[in-house]
Coordinates of C-alpha atoms in Angstrom, one line a residue:
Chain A
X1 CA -240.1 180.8 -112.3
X2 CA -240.6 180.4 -108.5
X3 CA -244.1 179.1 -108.1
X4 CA -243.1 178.8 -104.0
X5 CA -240.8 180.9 -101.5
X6 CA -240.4 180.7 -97.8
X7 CA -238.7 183.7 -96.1
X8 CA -237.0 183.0 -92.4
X9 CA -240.3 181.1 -91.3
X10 CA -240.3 180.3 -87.3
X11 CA -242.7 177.5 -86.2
X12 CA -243.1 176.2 -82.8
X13 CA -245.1 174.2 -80.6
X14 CA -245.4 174.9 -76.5
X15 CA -242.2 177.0 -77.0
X16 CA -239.8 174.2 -78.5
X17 CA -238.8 175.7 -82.3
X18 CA -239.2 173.1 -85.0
X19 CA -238.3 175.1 -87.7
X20 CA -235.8 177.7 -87.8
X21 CA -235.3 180.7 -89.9
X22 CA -235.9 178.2 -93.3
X23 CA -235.8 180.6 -96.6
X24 CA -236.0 177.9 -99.6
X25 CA -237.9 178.5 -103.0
X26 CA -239.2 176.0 -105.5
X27 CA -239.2 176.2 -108.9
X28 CA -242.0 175.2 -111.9
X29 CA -241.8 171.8 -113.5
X30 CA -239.2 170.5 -111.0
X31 CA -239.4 167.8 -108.2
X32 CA -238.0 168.5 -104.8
X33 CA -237.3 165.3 -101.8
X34 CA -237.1 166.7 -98.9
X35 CA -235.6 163.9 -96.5
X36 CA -234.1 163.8 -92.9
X37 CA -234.8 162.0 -89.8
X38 CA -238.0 161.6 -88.1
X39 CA -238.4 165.5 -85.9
X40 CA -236.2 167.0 -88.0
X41 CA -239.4 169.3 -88.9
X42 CA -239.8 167.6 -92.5
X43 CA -243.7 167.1 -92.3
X44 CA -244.3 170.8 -90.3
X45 CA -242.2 172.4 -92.9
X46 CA -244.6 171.1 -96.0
X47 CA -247.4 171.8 -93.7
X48 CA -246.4 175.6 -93.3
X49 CA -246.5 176.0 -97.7
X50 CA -250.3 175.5 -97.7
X51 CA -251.0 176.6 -94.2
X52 CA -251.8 174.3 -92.6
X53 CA -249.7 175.1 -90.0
X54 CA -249.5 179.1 -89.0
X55 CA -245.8 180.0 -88.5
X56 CA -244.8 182.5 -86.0
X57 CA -242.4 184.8 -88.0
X58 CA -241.4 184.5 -91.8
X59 CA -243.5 184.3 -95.1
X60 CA -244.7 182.1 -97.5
X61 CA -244.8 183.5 -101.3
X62 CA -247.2 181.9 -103.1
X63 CA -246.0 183.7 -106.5
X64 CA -245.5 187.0 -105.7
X65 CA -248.2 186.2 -103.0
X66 CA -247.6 186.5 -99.3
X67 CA -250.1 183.7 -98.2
X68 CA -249.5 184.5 -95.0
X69 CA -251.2 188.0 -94.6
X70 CA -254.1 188.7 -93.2
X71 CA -255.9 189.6 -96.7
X72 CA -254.8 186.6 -98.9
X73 CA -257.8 184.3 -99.7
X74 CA -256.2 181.3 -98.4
X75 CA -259.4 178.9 -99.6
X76 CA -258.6 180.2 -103.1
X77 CA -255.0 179.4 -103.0
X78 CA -255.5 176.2 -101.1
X79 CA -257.1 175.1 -104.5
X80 CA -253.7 175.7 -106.2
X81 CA -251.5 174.1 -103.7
X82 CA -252.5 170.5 -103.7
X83 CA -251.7 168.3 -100.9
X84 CA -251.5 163.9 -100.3
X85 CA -251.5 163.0 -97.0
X86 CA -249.7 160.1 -95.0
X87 CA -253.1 159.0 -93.5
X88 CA -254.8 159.2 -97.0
X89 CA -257.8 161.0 -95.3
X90 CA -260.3 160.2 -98.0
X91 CA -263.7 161.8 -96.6
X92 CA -265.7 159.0 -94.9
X93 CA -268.8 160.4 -95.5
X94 CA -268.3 160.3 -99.4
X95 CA -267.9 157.7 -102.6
X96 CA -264.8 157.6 -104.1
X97 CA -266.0 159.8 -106.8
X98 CA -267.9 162.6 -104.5
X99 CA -264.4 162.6 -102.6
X100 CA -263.0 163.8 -105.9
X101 CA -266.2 166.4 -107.2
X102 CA -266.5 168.2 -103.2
X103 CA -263.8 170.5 -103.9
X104 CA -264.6 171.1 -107.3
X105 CA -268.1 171.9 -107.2
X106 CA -267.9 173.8 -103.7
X107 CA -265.0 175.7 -104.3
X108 CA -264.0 176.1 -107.8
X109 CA -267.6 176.2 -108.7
X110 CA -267.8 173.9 -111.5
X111 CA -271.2 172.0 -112.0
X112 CA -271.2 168.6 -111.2
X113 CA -271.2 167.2 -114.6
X114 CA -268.2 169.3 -115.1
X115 CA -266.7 168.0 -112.1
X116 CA -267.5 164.4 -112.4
X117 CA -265.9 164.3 -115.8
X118 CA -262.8 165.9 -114.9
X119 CA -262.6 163.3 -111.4
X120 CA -263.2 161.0 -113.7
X121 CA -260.4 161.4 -115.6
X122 CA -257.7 161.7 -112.9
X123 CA -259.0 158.5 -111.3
X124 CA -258.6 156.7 -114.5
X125 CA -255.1 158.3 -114.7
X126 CA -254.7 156.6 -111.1
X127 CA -256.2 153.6 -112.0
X128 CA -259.2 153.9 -109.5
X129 CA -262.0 154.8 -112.4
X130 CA -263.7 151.8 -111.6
X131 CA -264.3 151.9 -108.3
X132 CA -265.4 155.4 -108.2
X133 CA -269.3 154.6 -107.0
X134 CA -267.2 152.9 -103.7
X135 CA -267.1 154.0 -100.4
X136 CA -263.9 155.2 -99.5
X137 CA -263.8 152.9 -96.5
X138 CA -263.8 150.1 -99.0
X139 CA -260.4 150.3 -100.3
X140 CA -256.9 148.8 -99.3
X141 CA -254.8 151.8 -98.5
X142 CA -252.8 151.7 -101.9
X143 CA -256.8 152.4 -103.4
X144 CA -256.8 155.0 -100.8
X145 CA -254.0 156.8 -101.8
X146 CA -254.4 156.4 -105.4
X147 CA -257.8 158.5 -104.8
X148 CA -256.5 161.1 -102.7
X149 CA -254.2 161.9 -105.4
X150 CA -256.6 161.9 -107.6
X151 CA -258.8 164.0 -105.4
X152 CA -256.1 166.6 -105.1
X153 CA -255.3 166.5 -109.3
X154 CA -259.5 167.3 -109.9
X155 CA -258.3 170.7 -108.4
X156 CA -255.8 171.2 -111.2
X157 CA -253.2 172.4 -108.5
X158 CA -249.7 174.5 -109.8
X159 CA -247.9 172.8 -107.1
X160 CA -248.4 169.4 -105.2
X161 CA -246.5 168.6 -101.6
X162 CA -246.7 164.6 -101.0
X163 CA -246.1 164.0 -97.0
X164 CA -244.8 160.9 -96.9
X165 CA -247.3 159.3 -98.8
X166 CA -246.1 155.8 -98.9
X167 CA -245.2 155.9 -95.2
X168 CA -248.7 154.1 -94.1
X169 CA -248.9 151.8 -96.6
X170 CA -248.6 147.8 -96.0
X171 CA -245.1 146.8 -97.7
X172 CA -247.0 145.5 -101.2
X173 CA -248.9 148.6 -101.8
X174 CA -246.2 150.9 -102.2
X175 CA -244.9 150.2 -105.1
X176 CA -248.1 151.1 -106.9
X177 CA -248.6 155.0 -105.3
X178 CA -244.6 155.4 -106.2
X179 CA -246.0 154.5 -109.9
X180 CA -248.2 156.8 -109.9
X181 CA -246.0 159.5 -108.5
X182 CA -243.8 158.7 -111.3
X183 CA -246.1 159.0 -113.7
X184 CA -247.4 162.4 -112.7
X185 CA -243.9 163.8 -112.0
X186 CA -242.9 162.7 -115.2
X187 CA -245.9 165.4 -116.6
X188 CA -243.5 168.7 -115.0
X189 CA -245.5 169.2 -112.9
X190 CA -243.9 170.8 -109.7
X191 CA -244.1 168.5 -106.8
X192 CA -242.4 168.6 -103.1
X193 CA -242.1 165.3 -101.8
X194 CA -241.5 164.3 -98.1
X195 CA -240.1 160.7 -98.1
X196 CA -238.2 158.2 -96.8
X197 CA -238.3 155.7 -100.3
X198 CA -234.3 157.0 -100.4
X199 CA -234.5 154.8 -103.9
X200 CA -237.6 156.9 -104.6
X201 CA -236.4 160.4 -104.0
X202 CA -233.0 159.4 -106.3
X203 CA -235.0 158.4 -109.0
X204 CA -237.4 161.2 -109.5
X205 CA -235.7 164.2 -107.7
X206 CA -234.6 167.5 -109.1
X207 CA -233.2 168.8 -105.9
X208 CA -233.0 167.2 -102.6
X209 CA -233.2 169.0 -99.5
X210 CA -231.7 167.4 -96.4
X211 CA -233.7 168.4 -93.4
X212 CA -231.9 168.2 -89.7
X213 CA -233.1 169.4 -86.4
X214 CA -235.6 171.7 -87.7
X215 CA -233.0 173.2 -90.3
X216 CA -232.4 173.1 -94.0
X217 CA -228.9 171.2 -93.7
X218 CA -228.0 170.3 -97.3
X219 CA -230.0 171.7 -100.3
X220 CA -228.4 170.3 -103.8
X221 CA -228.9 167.9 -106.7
X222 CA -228.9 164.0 -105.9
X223 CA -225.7 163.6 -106.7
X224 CA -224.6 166.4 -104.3
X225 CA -226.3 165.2 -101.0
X226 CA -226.0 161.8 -101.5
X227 CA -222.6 161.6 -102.0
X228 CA -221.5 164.4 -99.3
X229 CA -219.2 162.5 -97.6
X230 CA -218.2 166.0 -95.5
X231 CA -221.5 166.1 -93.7
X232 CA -221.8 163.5 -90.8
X233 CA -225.2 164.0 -90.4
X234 CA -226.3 162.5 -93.6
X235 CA -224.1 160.1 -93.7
X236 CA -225.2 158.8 -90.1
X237 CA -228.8 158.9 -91.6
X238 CA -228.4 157.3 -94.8
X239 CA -226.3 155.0 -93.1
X240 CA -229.5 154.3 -90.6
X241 CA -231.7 154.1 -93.8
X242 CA -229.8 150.9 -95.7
Chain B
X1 CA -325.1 161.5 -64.0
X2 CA -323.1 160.2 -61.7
X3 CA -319.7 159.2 -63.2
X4 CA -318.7 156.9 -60.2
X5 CA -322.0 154.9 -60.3
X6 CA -321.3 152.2 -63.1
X7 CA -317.1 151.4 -62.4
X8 CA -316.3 148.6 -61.6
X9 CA -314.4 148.3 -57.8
X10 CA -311.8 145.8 -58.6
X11 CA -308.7 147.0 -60.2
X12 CA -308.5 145.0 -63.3
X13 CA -312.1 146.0 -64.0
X14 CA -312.2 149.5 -62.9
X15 CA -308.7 149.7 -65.4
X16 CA -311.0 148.2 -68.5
X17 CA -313.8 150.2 -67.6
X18 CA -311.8 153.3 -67.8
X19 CA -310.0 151.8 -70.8
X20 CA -313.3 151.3 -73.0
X21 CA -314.8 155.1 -71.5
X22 CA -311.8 157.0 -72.7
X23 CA -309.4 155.5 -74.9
X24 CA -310.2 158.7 -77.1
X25 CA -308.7 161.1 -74.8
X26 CA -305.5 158.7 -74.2
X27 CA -305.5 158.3 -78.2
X28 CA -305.9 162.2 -78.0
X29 CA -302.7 162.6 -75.5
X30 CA -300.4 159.9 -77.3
X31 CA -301.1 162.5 -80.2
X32 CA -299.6 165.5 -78.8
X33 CA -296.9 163.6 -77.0
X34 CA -296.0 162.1 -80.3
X35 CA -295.8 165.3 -81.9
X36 CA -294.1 167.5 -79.6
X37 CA -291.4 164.6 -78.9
X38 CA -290.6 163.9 -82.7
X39 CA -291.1 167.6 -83.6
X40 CA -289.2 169.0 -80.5
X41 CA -286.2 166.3 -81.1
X42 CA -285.9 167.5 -84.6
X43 CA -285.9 171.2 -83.9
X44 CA -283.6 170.5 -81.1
X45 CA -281.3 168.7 -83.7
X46 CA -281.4 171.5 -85.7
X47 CA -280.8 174.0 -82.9
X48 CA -278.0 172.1 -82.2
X49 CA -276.0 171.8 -85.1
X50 CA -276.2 176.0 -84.6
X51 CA -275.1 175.9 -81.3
X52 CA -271.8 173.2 -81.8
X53 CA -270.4 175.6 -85.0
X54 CA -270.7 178.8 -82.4
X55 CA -269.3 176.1 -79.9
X56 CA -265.9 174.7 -81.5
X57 CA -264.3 178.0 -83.0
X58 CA -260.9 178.0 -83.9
X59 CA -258.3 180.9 -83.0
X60 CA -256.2 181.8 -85.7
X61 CA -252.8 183.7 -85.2
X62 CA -253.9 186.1 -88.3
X63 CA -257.1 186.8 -85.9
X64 CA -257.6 190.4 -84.9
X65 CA -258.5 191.4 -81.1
X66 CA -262.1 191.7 -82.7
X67 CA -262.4 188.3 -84.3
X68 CA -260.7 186.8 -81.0
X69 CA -263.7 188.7 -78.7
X70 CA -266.4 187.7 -81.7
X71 CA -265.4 183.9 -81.4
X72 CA -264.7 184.4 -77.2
X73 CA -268.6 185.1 -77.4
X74 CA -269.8 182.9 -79.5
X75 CA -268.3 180.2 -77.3
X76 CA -269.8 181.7 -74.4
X77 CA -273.2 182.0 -75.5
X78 CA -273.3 178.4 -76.4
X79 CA -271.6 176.8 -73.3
X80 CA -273.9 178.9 -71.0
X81 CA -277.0 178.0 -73.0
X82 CA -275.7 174.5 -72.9
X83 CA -275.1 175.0 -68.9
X84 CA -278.7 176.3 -68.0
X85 CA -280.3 174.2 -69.9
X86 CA -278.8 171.5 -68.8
X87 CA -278.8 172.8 -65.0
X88 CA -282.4 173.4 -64.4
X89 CA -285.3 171.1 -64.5
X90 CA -287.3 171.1 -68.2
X91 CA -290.6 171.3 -65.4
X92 CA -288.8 174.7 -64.1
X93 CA -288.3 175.9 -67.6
X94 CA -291.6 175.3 -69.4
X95 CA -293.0 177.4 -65.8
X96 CA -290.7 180.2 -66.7
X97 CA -291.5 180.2 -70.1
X98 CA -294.7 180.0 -70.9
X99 CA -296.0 182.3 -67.9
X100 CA -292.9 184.3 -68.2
X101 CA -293.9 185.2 -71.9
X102 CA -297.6 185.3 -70.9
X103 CA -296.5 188.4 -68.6
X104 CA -294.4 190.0 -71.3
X105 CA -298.0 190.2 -72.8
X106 CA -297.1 187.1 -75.3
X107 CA -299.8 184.8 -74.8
X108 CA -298.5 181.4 -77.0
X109 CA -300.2 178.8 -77.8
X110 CA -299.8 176.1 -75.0
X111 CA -298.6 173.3 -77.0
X112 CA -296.3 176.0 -79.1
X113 CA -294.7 176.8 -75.9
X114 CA -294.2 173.0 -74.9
X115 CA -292.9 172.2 -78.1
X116 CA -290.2 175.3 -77.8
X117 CA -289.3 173.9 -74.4
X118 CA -288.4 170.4 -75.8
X119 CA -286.8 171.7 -78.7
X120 CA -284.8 174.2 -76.6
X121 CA -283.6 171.0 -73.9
X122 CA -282.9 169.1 -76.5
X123 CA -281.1 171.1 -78.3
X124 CA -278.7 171.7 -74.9
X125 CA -278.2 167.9 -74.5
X126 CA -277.2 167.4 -78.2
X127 CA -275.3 170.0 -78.5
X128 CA -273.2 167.8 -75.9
X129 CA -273.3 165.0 -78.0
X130 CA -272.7 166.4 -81.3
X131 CA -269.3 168.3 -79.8
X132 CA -268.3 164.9 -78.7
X133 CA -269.3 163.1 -81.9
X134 CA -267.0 165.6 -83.6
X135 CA -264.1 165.1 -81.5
X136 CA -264.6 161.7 -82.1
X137 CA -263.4 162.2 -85.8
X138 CA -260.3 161.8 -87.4
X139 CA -258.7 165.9 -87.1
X140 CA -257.1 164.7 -90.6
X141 CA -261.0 165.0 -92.4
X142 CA -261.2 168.8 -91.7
X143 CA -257.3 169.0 -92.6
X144 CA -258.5 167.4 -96.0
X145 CA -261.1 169.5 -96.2
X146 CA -259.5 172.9 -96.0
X147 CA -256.3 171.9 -97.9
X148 CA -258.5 171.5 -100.9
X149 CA -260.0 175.1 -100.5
X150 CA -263.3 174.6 -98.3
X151 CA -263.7 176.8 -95.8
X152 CA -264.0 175.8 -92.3
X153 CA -268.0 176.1 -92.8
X154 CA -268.1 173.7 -95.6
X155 CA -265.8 171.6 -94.0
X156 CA -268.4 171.1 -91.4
X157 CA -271.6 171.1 -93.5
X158 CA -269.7 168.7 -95.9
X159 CA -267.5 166.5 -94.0
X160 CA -267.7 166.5 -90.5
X161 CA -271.4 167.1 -89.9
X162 CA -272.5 164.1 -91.7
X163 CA -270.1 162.2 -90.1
X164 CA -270.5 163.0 -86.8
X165 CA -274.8 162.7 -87.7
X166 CA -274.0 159.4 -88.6
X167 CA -272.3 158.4 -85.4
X168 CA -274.8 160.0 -82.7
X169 CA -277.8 158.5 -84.6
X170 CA -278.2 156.2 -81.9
X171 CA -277.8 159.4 -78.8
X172 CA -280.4 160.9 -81.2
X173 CA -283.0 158.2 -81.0
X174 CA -282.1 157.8 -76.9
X175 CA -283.2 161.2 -76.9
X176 CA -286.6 160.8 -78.8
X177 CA -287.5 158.3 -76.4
X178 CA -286.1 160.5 -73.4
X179 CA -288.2 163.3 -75.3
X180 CA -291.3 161.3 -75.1
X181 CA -291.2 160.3 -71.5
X182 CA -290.7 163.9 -70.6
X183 CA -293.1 165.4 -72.5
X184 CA -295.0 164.5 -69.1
X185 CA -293.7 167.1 -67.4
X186 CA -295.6 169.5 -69.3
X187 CA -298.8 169.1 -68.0
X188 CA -298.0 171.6 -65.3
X189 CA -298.5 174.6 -68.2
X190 CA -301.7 172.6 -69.2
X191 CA -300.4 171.1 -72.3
X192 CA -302.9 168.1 -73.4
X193 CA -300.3 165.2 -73.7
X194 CA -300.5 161.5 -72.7
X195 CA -299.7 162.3 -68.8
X196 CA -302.1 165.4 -68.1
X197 CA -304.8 163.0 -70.3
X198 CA -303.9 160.3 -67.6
X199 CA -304.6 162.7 -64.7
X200 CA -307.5 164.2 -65.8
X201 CA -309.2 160.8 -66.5
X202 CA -308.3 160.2 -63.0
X203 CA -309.5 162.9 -61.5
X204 CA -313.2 162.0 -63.2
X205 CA -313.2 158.6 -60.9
X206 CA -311.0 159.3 -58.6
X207 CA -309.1 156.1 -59.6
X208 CA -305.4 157.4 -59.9
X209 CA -303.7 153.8 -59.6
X210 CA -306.2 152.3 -62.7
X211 CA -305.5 155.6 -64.8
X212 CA -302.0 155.3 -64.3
X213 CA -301.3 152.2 -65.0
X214 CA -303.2 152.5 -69.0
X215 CA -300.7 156.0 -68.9
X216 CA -297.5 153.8 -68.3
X217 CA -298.5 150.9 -70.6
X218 CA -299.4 153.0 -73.5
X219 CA -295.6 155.3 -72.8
X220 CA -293.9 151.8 -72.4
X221 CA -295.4 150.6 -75.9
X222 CA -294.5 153.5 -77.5
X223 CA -291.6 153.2 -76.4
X224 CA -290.9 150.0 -77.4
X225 CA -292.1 150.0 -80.8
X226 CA -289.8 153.8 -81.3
X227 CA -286.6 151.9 -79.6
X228 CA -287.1 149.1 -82.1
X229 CA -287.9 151.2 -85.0
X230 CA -284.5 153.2 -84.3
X231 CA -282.9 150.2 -83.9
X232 CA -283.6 149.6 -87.2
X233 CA -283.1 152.6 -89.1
X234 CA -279.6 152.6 -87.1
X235 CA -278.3 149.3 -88.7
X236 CA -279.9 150.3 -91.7
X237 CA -277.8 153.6 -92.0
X238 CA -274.8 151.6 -91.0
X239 CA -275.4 148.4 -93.2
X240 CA -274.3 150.7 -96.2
X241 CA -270.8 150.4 -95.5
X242 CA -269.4 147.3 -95.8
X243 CA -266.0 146.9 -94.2
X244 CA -264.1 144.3 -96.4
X245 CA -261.4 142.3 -94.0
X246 CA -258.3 143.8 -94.8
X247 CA -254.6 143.3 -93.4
X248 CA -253.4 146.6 -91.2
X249 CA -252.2 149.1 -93.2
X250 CA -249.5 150.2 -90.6
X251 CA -246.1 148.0 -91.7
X252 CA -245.2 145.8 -88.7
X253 CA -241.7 145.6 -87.7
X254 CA -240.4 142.0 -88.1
X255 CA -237.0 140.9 -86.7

């Protein structure tokens, strides 16, 4: 079942096109990379799924859902499209554990006990339990990460898009958000992952999609991108990656 | 009885004479200067928050012609309240208001019409700082905030509004103590603060410099004891977070 379909989405900014004409779908219970060099449209193209970023032409099916009309609720079906950013961007303002409950009890309308003991249990899934009366500015950005993920689980999303999650993290700290990825991807749950942890996106990945100058320019199984020899492009950026 | 008869003509003994004869009516002014500075800076603060969500709307593409001329105006209002508030003196607007009201038939309370004044400036100036206090924050905590499902409203009521609270405590406190100096200016609609107190006492002996000088040292130890109490609450608000040293989370490139 396709849980998320783009149809010919435009996106620009001041008049330069950063995505062209991109129709892609993704499936339930699989894991998608998408990977490419830095402007190749990657991180606007994950941004378009939950809206983040209006398009100019095209749709996004959400389901059988344009979540691009006018009508669609998109505050609803932000709740089932979760999202990790690069920056983290834990709410300030918040413990580690409120950061996890705000969406819940605001927006899915669950009381607080409710929502504490569901938070509760994705931080402990993350390993971040115990530090759930902290401020968010007191963790190490691997912490930071770990909650946000856990932040966007507590909204028991359908789909999750990771934008380069890793991609502000000090060299040590990686290695334990990638375990965690693991361990959720490992649950089917359908995730879309922008990257550049090549090793990363071979190990988990369903599908890869190779992004290029705002395109869609190779869309296949690991095996199939990695090993295209025909296409320059990816060869030029995996060569760039080693 | 004459009131001039038993002062003192020296100046430090004319100022305790007039010191001991009427501390109740400067006790009386610090009062109402007290209350319409605290009470108007709070209203104001409220006010503001108002006028900064009418002031930073967003345009959506999915935004109808009506939407785009609601949020237009909404802008508007607030930048032009912002603009004449800012643009005329408070002295200019208390005139206008109270008699302008009292003409209209609506006959206030004087001190209800001074504390509207100084709730309405206030308001103005912090609207100011709460637009830049807001700018001032990470765009990536409202982008947080709506990809989880709040709406743009929560987002700011939730997320952005305590933040940026948090960082203009200190712009709130200058304005309390701004707020208390300029209560003065409302003795020209007759409203009983520290200042008018001042001048009527020196009106009684005809000793302006004496009366003035109690009027400025009791505004300058107010003013010193609010400035230090702020102080205080402001590191107390901040103490909460404790940044622990930490390396920068941004790999650096090594050759």
């Amino acid at each position: 079942m396709t849980i998320l379909r783009t149809n010919q989405i435009v996106k620009s900014f001041d008049g330069v096109t950063v995505l062209h004409d991109i129709s892609v779908g993704f499936e339930a219970g699989t894991v998608t990379s998408i990977i490419g060099p830095s402007g190749s449209g990657k991180s606007t193209f994950l941004r378009t799924l939950n809206q983040l970023e209006e398009i100019e032409s095209g749709s996004v099916f959400f389901y059988d859902e344009d979540i691009t009309k006018k009508a669609s609720d998109l505050n609803h079906l932000r709740t089932k499209i979760g999202m990790v950013f690069q920056s983290f961007h834990l709410f300030n303002n918040m413990s580690v554990l409120e950061n996890c409950t705000i969406g819940q009890i605001k927006v899915l309308k669950r009381t607080p006990i409710e929502a504490k003991e569901h938070a509760l249990l994705y931080l402990k899934k993350v390993g971040m339990a115990a530090f759930a009366n902290r401020n968010a500015s007191q963790l190490s950005g691997g912490q930071k990460q770990r909650v946000a993920i856990a932040r966007m689980l507590s909204m028991d999303p359908d789909i999750l898009l990771f934008d380069e999650p890793t991609s502000s993290l000090d060299p040590e700290m990686v290695g334990e958000v990638l375990d965690v990825m693991k361990q959720i991807m490992n649950e089917d749950l359908t995730c879309i992952v922008v990257t550049h942890e090549m090793d990363f996106a071979k190990e988990v990945s369903d599908r890869i999609l190779f992004m290029d100058q705002g395109r869609i320019a190779l869309d296949g199984s690991v095996e199939e991108v990695f090993n295209d020899a025909n296409n320059v492009r990816i060869a030029q950026f995996l060569h760039r990656m080693r | 009885m004459n009131v001039l008869a038993g002062i003192p003509q020296d100046f430090l003994g004319g100022t305790f004479y007039i010191l001991r004869e009427n501390y109740p009516l400067y006790i009386e002014g610090v009062k109402y200067t007290l209350l319409i500075a605290t009470l108007g800076t709070l209203f104001g603060l409220l006010l503001s928050l108002f006028l900064t969500a009418l002031r930073i709307q967003e345009t959506s593409n999915k935004d109808g012609l009506k939407e785009r001329f609601i949020k237009r105006f909404f802008v508007m209002i607030s930048s032009s309240y912002v603009e004449f508030f800012r643009g005329t003196p408070m002295m200019v607007q208390a005139m206008i208001f109270f008699y302008g009201f009292a003409r209209m038939g609506l006959r206030m309370p004087i001190i209800i019409a001074g504390l509207v004044v100084v709730s309405l400036n206030t308001a103005a100036y912090l609207t100011e700082v709460l637009r830049a206090g807001i700018n001032g924050i990470d765009k990536g905590q409202m982008e947080a905030a709506r990809a989880i499902g709040l709406s743009r409203a929560k987002a700011l009521r939730y997320v952005i509004f305590p933040q940026a609270l948090k960082n203009m405590l200190p712009a709130i406190g200058n304005e309390l103590v701004v707020n208390i100096k300029d209560t003065a200016v409302l003795s020209v609609i007759g409203v009983s603060e520290l200042f008018y107190m001042g001048k009527s006492v020196a009106g009684t002996y005809y000793r302006y410099t004496e009366a003035f000088v109690l009027v400025a040292l009791v505004y300058l130890v107010i003013v010193i004891i609010m400035t230090r109490l702020l102080s205080f609450i402001v590191k107390k608000v901040n103490h909460k977070e404790v940044h622990l040293p930490m390396s920068q989370s941004i790999p650096i490139e090594v050759n």
